[in-house]
Amino acid sequence: MKKMRLLCLLALLLLRTATARASAAVQGSQAGNRSSLPSLASCQKSCGNLSFEYPFGIGAGCFRPPQRDFELICNNADGASQHPRLFLHDGHTEVVGDIITSDKDGLPEIDVSFSRSVSVSPEVDAYNMSWNPWKSPCYYHVSLNFTGCDFDMYMLDPDTNKMVGGCNTTCPHEDITDSVARQDCNGTGCCTTQVYSEFARGFDIKFVRHKIGKLKLKAHSNRSSIWDTIDVTSNYASIPWAIAVDEPGPLGNSKDYACLSNHSSSQLAYQYHYTDTPQYHCYCDGGYRGNPYITDGCSRDKGYDPIQRKTNCSRWCGEISVPFPFGLEDGCSARMSFQLNCTNSSLSALLFLDEFDDTAGYSRNYVQYINISGGLVNVKYNLYEAERLSVRVFQDPGLYVASGGVVLQQWAVANLTCHEAQQNKTGYACVSINSICLGVNSEQEYVGYRCKCLAGFDGNPYITDGCKDVDECPRNTMYDTTIKMCVSTKEQNLVLGEFYGTTNSMQ
Ligand SMILES: *[C@@H]1O[C@H](CO)[C@@H](O)[C@H](O)[C@H]1NC(C)=O
Ligand SMILES: *[C@@H]1O[C@H](CO)[C@@H](O)[C@H](O)[C@H]1NC(C)=O
Ligand SMILES: *[C@@H]1O[C@H](CO)[C@@H](O)[C@H](O)[C@H]1NC(C)=O
Ligand SMILES: *[C@@H]1O[C@H](CO)[C@@H](O)[C@H](O)[C@H]1NC(C)=O
Ligand SMILES: *[C@@H]1O[C@H](CO)[C@@H](O)[C@H](O)[C@H]1NC(C)=O
Ligand SMILES: *[C@@H]1O[C@H](CO)[C@@H](O)[C@H](O)[C@H]1NC(C)=O
Ligand SMILES: *[C@@H]1O[C@H](CO)[C@@H](O)[C@H](O)[C@H]1NC(C)=O
Ligand SMILES: *[C@@H]1O[C@H](CO)[C@@H](O)[C@H](O)[C@H]1NC(C)=O
Ligand SMILES: *[C@@H]1O[C@H](CO)[C@@H](O)[C@H](O)[C@H]1NC(C)=O
Ligand SMILES: *[C@@H]1O[C@H](CO)[C@@H](O)[C@H](O)[C@H]1NC(C)=O
Ligand SMILES: *[C@@H]1O[C@H](CO)[C@@H](O)[C@H](O)[C@H]1NC(C)=O
Ligand SMILES: *[C@@H]1O[C@H](CO)[C@@H](O)[C@H](O)[C@H]1NC(C)=O
């Protein structure tokens, strides 16, 4: 599943590159007049264990009008024992992953699943089914399995009637049930087809019985459901979504312009033919994160929480120490990027959690050592090629920086300047006295800040009283790095308040 998703992502990135030139005029456009949304405060934001955000929503006023593409349905009707299930507005297409509006690493897409069946009778030789989950044309990547007996299946583009996919089934041996046939799905009782459909309005699916099929059907009509039902089940399906351009002219001038947040911009999405309606999506500008589709949705990085929420956190993975701000369990690290997975403590096997895997599932990056004072992690890669890559944790900004092809990665705690970070006392990472804030830069850009104990102190600047005096100053005095001698605590604090700077320190 993950691999498929990434392959799809790659395809879409290529797509984006291909359309980038045509959309140059719109890229980075900034709205002069942004309309405001009605309050979304009372809108549902999750269904079962799935979460979603505006422009998606449940109920009038909670999703982006006028099309119903962004309307979701939460179906609780299956009874209390089952999870509520989330559907697109067609009521058939189930959403199976969180809907994220802030994914900057590709076009946003929804992972869905689809399952329908039609009963067949000996008198009728042809059946139809349509799948139109999205009103605006979009790019589909689907893999469907059909179970049935002696049918040709055709998938057609409803606008052009062109065949985009299809396969055949023959009748299996009488003992074969539909679930057995589906496991192999080799053409006997079940067949599979993959469709990459650009700019489609969904699919029409046609089933035509083989001439010989009718006889067999009569002979086997009391066997497994393969003989009297056609089932269509998605193996994998994703729908990349975008906003349809509603009027000509610069995007930002439209009264229904979707990128409502300050610090957001738009980019034209796929437009294959000049006759097609162009579509776009919104993103938060560099250094901002969040939901560009709502007022004030894009903000500076707020992902760091300096308080360890759980008290009894494990701090070792075998022989590897995992100090705060890193952690192994929920509530034990300061942000998502710093939560690690100790997959085998006897082997000291420590992985990044939910890592955005650039190499499509081929490599796992093992953490071997965490260096708090140097702001480094030592990573062992499985692939040589991967050594150039920075570790990237899905849904968090890029806070790890590969350092020139070696296995060390620098890290920052949040993409904020020291000055910005110090404005928000509840989110500021350098909580120990005698700690200072440093900037971390990659070769290309500013990555964020980290903390360090003052010279003469050592330990963990991310925890209260974590920086310990390593010089021999008496009680109530501290080592002052600027004058290189012990001074009273009071004086020291004055010096600290003014000290912050940037460094690119790599030894
Ligand atoms: C904003 O709206 C005003 C009045 O509706 C209009 O005169 C102005 O040109 C608009 N500005 C932009 C940048 O679209
Ligand atoms: C939601 O719960 C279902 C059933 O418990 C599970 O299969 C699925 O993986 C969960 N999805 C997420 C995103 O957690
Ligand atoms: C299938 O669709 C065609 C038109 O595409 C229509 O003529 C036919 O009646 C439909 N058949 C069924 C069984 O709905
Ligand atoms: C069904 O199989 C036949 C023979 O292998 C082939 O000619 C035909 O194109 C197939 N139909 C579909 C829908 O794949
Ligand atoms: C196809 O799968 C069925 C089980 O559904 C099995 O009986 C049959 O031998 C398989 N055929 C081939 C060619 O693998
Ligand atoms: C299926 O039908 C045959 C005759 O048509 C009958 O002998 C057999 O008992 C039936 N099997 C079941 C499971 O109903
Ligand atoms: C679809 O068929 C493939 C084999 O081609 C099988 O691995 C997969 O489990 C099937 N998926 C579903 C949802 O039945
Ligand atoms: C957007 O930013 C401008 C200037 O940065 C500010 O004046 C305005 O209040 C902001 N709008 C909102 C809705 O926060
Ligand atoms: C961090 O924020 C700056 C703006 O201060 C931005 O230019 C940069 O791209 C951001 N870096 C990352 C890795 O997101
Ligand atoms: C931490 O404490 C909670 C409740 O006090 C307990 O359920 C849990 O097992 C403990 N976890 C560890 C890793 O000791
Ligand atoms: C940790 O890694 C193991 C093995 O890869 C995986 O099965 C497990 O789901 C991971 N745990 C979390 C919380 O991601
Ligand atoms: C301050 O930081 C906390 C924790 O990171 C965050 O929840 C909060 O939104 C931040 N406040 C502001 C005004 O940025």
Short mmCIF file of C-alpha atoms and ligand atoms in Angstrom, two decimals, residues 262-263 295-296, ligand 8:
data_model
loop_
_atom_site.label_atom_id
_atom_site.label_comp_id
_atom_site.label_asym_id
_atom_site.label_seq_id
_atom_site.Cartn_x
_atom_site.Cartn_y
_atom_site.Cartn_z
CA ASN A 262 -2.36 34.69 4.75
CA HIS A 263 1.02 33.34 3.54
CA THR A 295 -8.28 31.96 7.19
CA ASP A 296 -5.06 32.00 9.22
C1 LIG B 8 -2.82 39.05 7.00
O1 LIG B 8 -1.57 39.69 7.11
C2 LIG B 8 -1.67 41.10 7.14
C3 LIG B 8 -0.27 41.66 7.13
O2 LIG B 8 0.68 40.67 7.40
C4 LIG B 8 -2.40 41.52 8.40
O3 LIG B 8 -2.54 42.93 8.41
C5 LIG B 8 -3.79 40.91 8.36
O4 LIG B 8 -4.46 41.19 9.57
C6 LIG B 8 -3.67 39.41 8.20
N1 LIG B 8 -4.98 38.90 8.00
C7 LIG B 8 -5.48 38.01 8.78
C8 LIG B 8 -6.87 37.57 8.47
O5 LIG B 8 -4.85 37.55 9.73
#
